[in-house]
mmCIF file of C-alpha atoms in Angstrom:
data_model
loop_
_atom_site.group_PDB
_atom_site.id
_atom_site.type_symbol
_atom_site.label_atom_id
_atom_site.label_comp_id
_atom_site.label_asym_id
_atom_site.label_seq_id
_atom_site.Cartn_x
_atom_site.Cartn_y
_atom_site.Cartn_z
ATOM 1 C CA MET A 190 0.000 0.000 0.000
ATOM 2 C CA GLU A 191 1.444 3.321 -1.087
ATOM 3 C CA MET A 192 1.624 6.158 1.412
ATOM 4 C CA TYR A 193 0.202 9.556 0.629
ATOM 5 C CA ASN A 194 2.891 12.221 0.801
ATOM 6 C CA PRO A 195 5.230 10.494 3.266
ATOM 7 C CA MET A 196 7.327 12.645 5.571
ATOM 8 C CA HIS A 197 10.991 13.241 4.865
ATOM 9 C CA PRO A 198 13.121 11.477 7.513
ATOM 10 C CA GLY A 199 14.476 14.870 8.565
ATOM 11 C CA GLU A 200 10.974 16.039 9.389
ATOM 12 C CA VAL A 201 10.442 12.913 11.484
ATOM 13 C CA ILE A 202 13.700 13.606 13.324
ATOM 14 C CA LYS A 203 12.702 17.217 13.925
ATOM 15 C CA GLU A 204 9.185 16.402 15.152
ATOM 16 C CA LEU A 205 9.778 13.199 17.122
ATOM 17 C CA TYR A 206 13.307 13.614 18.414
ATOM 18 C CA ILE A 207 14.379 17.260 18.464
ATOM 19 C CA LYS A 208 11.125 18.889 19.600
ATOM 20 C CA GLU A 209 10.182 16.079 21.987
ATOM 21 C CA SER A 210 13.564 15.910 23.692
ATOM 22 C CA GLY A 211 14.384 19.604 23.595
ATOM 23 C CA MET A 212 17.906 18.750 22.422
ATOM 24 C CA SER A 213 19.648 21.126 20.089
ATOM 25 C CA LEU A 214 20.540 20.214 16.509
ATOM 26 C CA ARG A 215 24.173 20.753 17.426
ATOM 27 C CA ALA A 216 23.993 18.263 20.307
ATOM 28 C CA VAL A 217 22.375 15.583 18.141
ATOM 29 C CA ALA A 218 24.872 16.246 15.344
ATOM 30 C CA LYS A 219 27.712 15.795 17.804
ATOM 31 C CA ALA A 220 26.256 12.511 19.061
ATOM 32 C CA LEU A 221 25.930 11.348 15.437
ATOM 33 C CA GLY A 222 29.525 12.349 14.743
ATOM 34 C CA VAL A 223 28.607 14.717 11.909
ATOM 35 C CA SER A 224 28.880 18.468 11.503
ATOM 36 C CA ALA A 225 25.986 20.677 12.564
ATOM 37 C CA PRO A 226 25.487 21.947 8.969
ATOM 38 C CA THR A 227 25.328 18.354 7.661
ATOM 39 C CA PHE A 228 22.679 17.432 10.212
ATOM 40 C CA SER A 229 20.803 20.678 9.649
ATOM 41 C CA ARG A 230 20.551 19.909 5.904
ATOM 42 C CA LEU A 231 19.063 16.502 6.741
ATOM 43 C CA VAL A 232 16.571 17.882 9.245
ATOM 44 C CA SER A 233 15.486 20.610 6.809
ATOM 45 C CA GLY A 234 14.930 18.027 4.051
ATOM 46 C CA LYS A 235 17.694 19.396 1.846
ATOM 47 C CA SER A 236 19.697 16.175 1.960
ATOM 48 C CA SER A 237 18.811 12.499 2.032
ATOM 49 C CA VAL A 238 19.537 9.735 4.496
ATOM 50 C CA SER A 239 22.541 7.804 3.220
ATOM 51 C CA VAL A 240 23.444 4.286 4.280
ATOM 52 C CA GLU A 241 26.083 5.676 6.631
ATOM 53 C CA MET A 242 23.693 8.235 8.126
ATOM 54 C CA ALA A 243 21.043 5.532 8.562
ATOM 55 C CA PHE A 244 23.546 3.508 10.570
ATOM 56 C CA ARG A 245 24.405 6.551 12.702
ATOM 57 C CA LEU A 246 20.712 7.313 13.270
ATOM 58 C CA GLU A 247 20.123 3.720 14.368
ATOM 59 C CA LYS A 248 22.905 3.986 16.954
ATOM 60 C CA VAL A 249 21.928 7.410 18.311
ATOM 61 C CA LEU A 250 18.157 7.779 17.896
ATOM 62 C CA GLY A 251 17.022 4.191 17.586
ATOM 63 C CA GLY A 252 15.010 2.427 14.947
ATOM 64 C CA SER A 253 16.829 0.262 12.458
ATOM 65 C CA ALA A 254 19.072 1.566 9.707
ATOM 66 C CA GLU A 255 16.751 -0.244 7.321
ATOM 67 C CA SER A 256 13.740 1.682 8.603
ATOM 68 C CA TRP A 257 15.516 5.028 8.110
ATOM 69 C CA LEU A 258 16.484 4.029 4.568
ATOM 70 C CA GLN A 259 12.956 2.790 3.806
ATOM 71 C CA MET A 260 11.531 6.069 5.038
ATOM 72 C CA GLN A 261 13.866 7.937 2.663
ATOM 73 C CA THR A 262 12.996 5.595 -0.220
ATOM 74 C CA ASN A 263 9.251 6.031 0.381
ATOM 75 C CA TYR A 264 9.680 9.805 0.385
ATOM 76 C CA ASP A 265 11.807 9.832 -2.782
ATOM 77 C CA LEU A 266 9.542 7.445 -4.706
ATOM 78 C CA TRP A 267 6.376 9.321 -3.832
ATOM 79 C CA HIS A 268 7.877 12.623 -4.964
ATOM 80 C CA ILE A 269 9.284 11.237 -8.210
ATOM 81 C CA LYS A 270 5.891 9.688 -9.026
ATOM 82 C CA GLN A 271 4.282 13.127 -8.605
ATOM 83 C CA SER A 272 6.741 14.686 -11.036
ATOM 84 C CA ASP A 273 5.927 15.241 -14.691
ATOM 85 C CA ARG A 274 9.567 14.632 -15.645
ATOM 86 C CA TYR A 275 9.089 10.921 -16.275
ATOM 87 C CA GLN A 276 5.593 10.801 -17.774
ATOM 88 C CA GLU A 277 6.976 10.193 -21.269
ATOM 89 C CA ILE A 278 8.749 7.007 -20.227
ATOM 90 C CA LYS A 279 6.664 3.989 -21.212
ATOM 91 C CA LYS A 280 7.008 0.270 -20.633
ATOM 92 C CA LEU A 281 8.426 -1.730 -23.549
ATOM 93 C CA LYS A 282 5.847 -3.943 -25.224
ATOM 94 C CA LYS A 283 8.318 -6.679 -26.040
ATOM 95 C CA LEU A 284 11.942 -6.892 -25.117
ATOM 96 C CA GLU A 285 14.112 -8.180 -27.939
ATOM 97 C CA VAL A 286 16.727 -10.691 -26.736
ATOM 98 C CA ALA A 287 19.786 -11.162 -28.946
#
């Protein structure tokens, strides 16, 4: 079942971890072992969760690395499906095998 407009993982982090705990972005970034600007880009939705970041999030915030990556994939897929950029791409009727 496809989600309707899934949240970016950064938004989830901001709403469920930063606001709930009252911790600063800088403190969480330090715990993750990344720079504050790097973490800020993630939280603002300007960057994506990488495999390495997913692993760091698992260790610091909880949840599995797989769940962080799936959240990012769901977000990316939903947004690309809403885009008109790929509407002209059509499925091949028959694939020729040499």
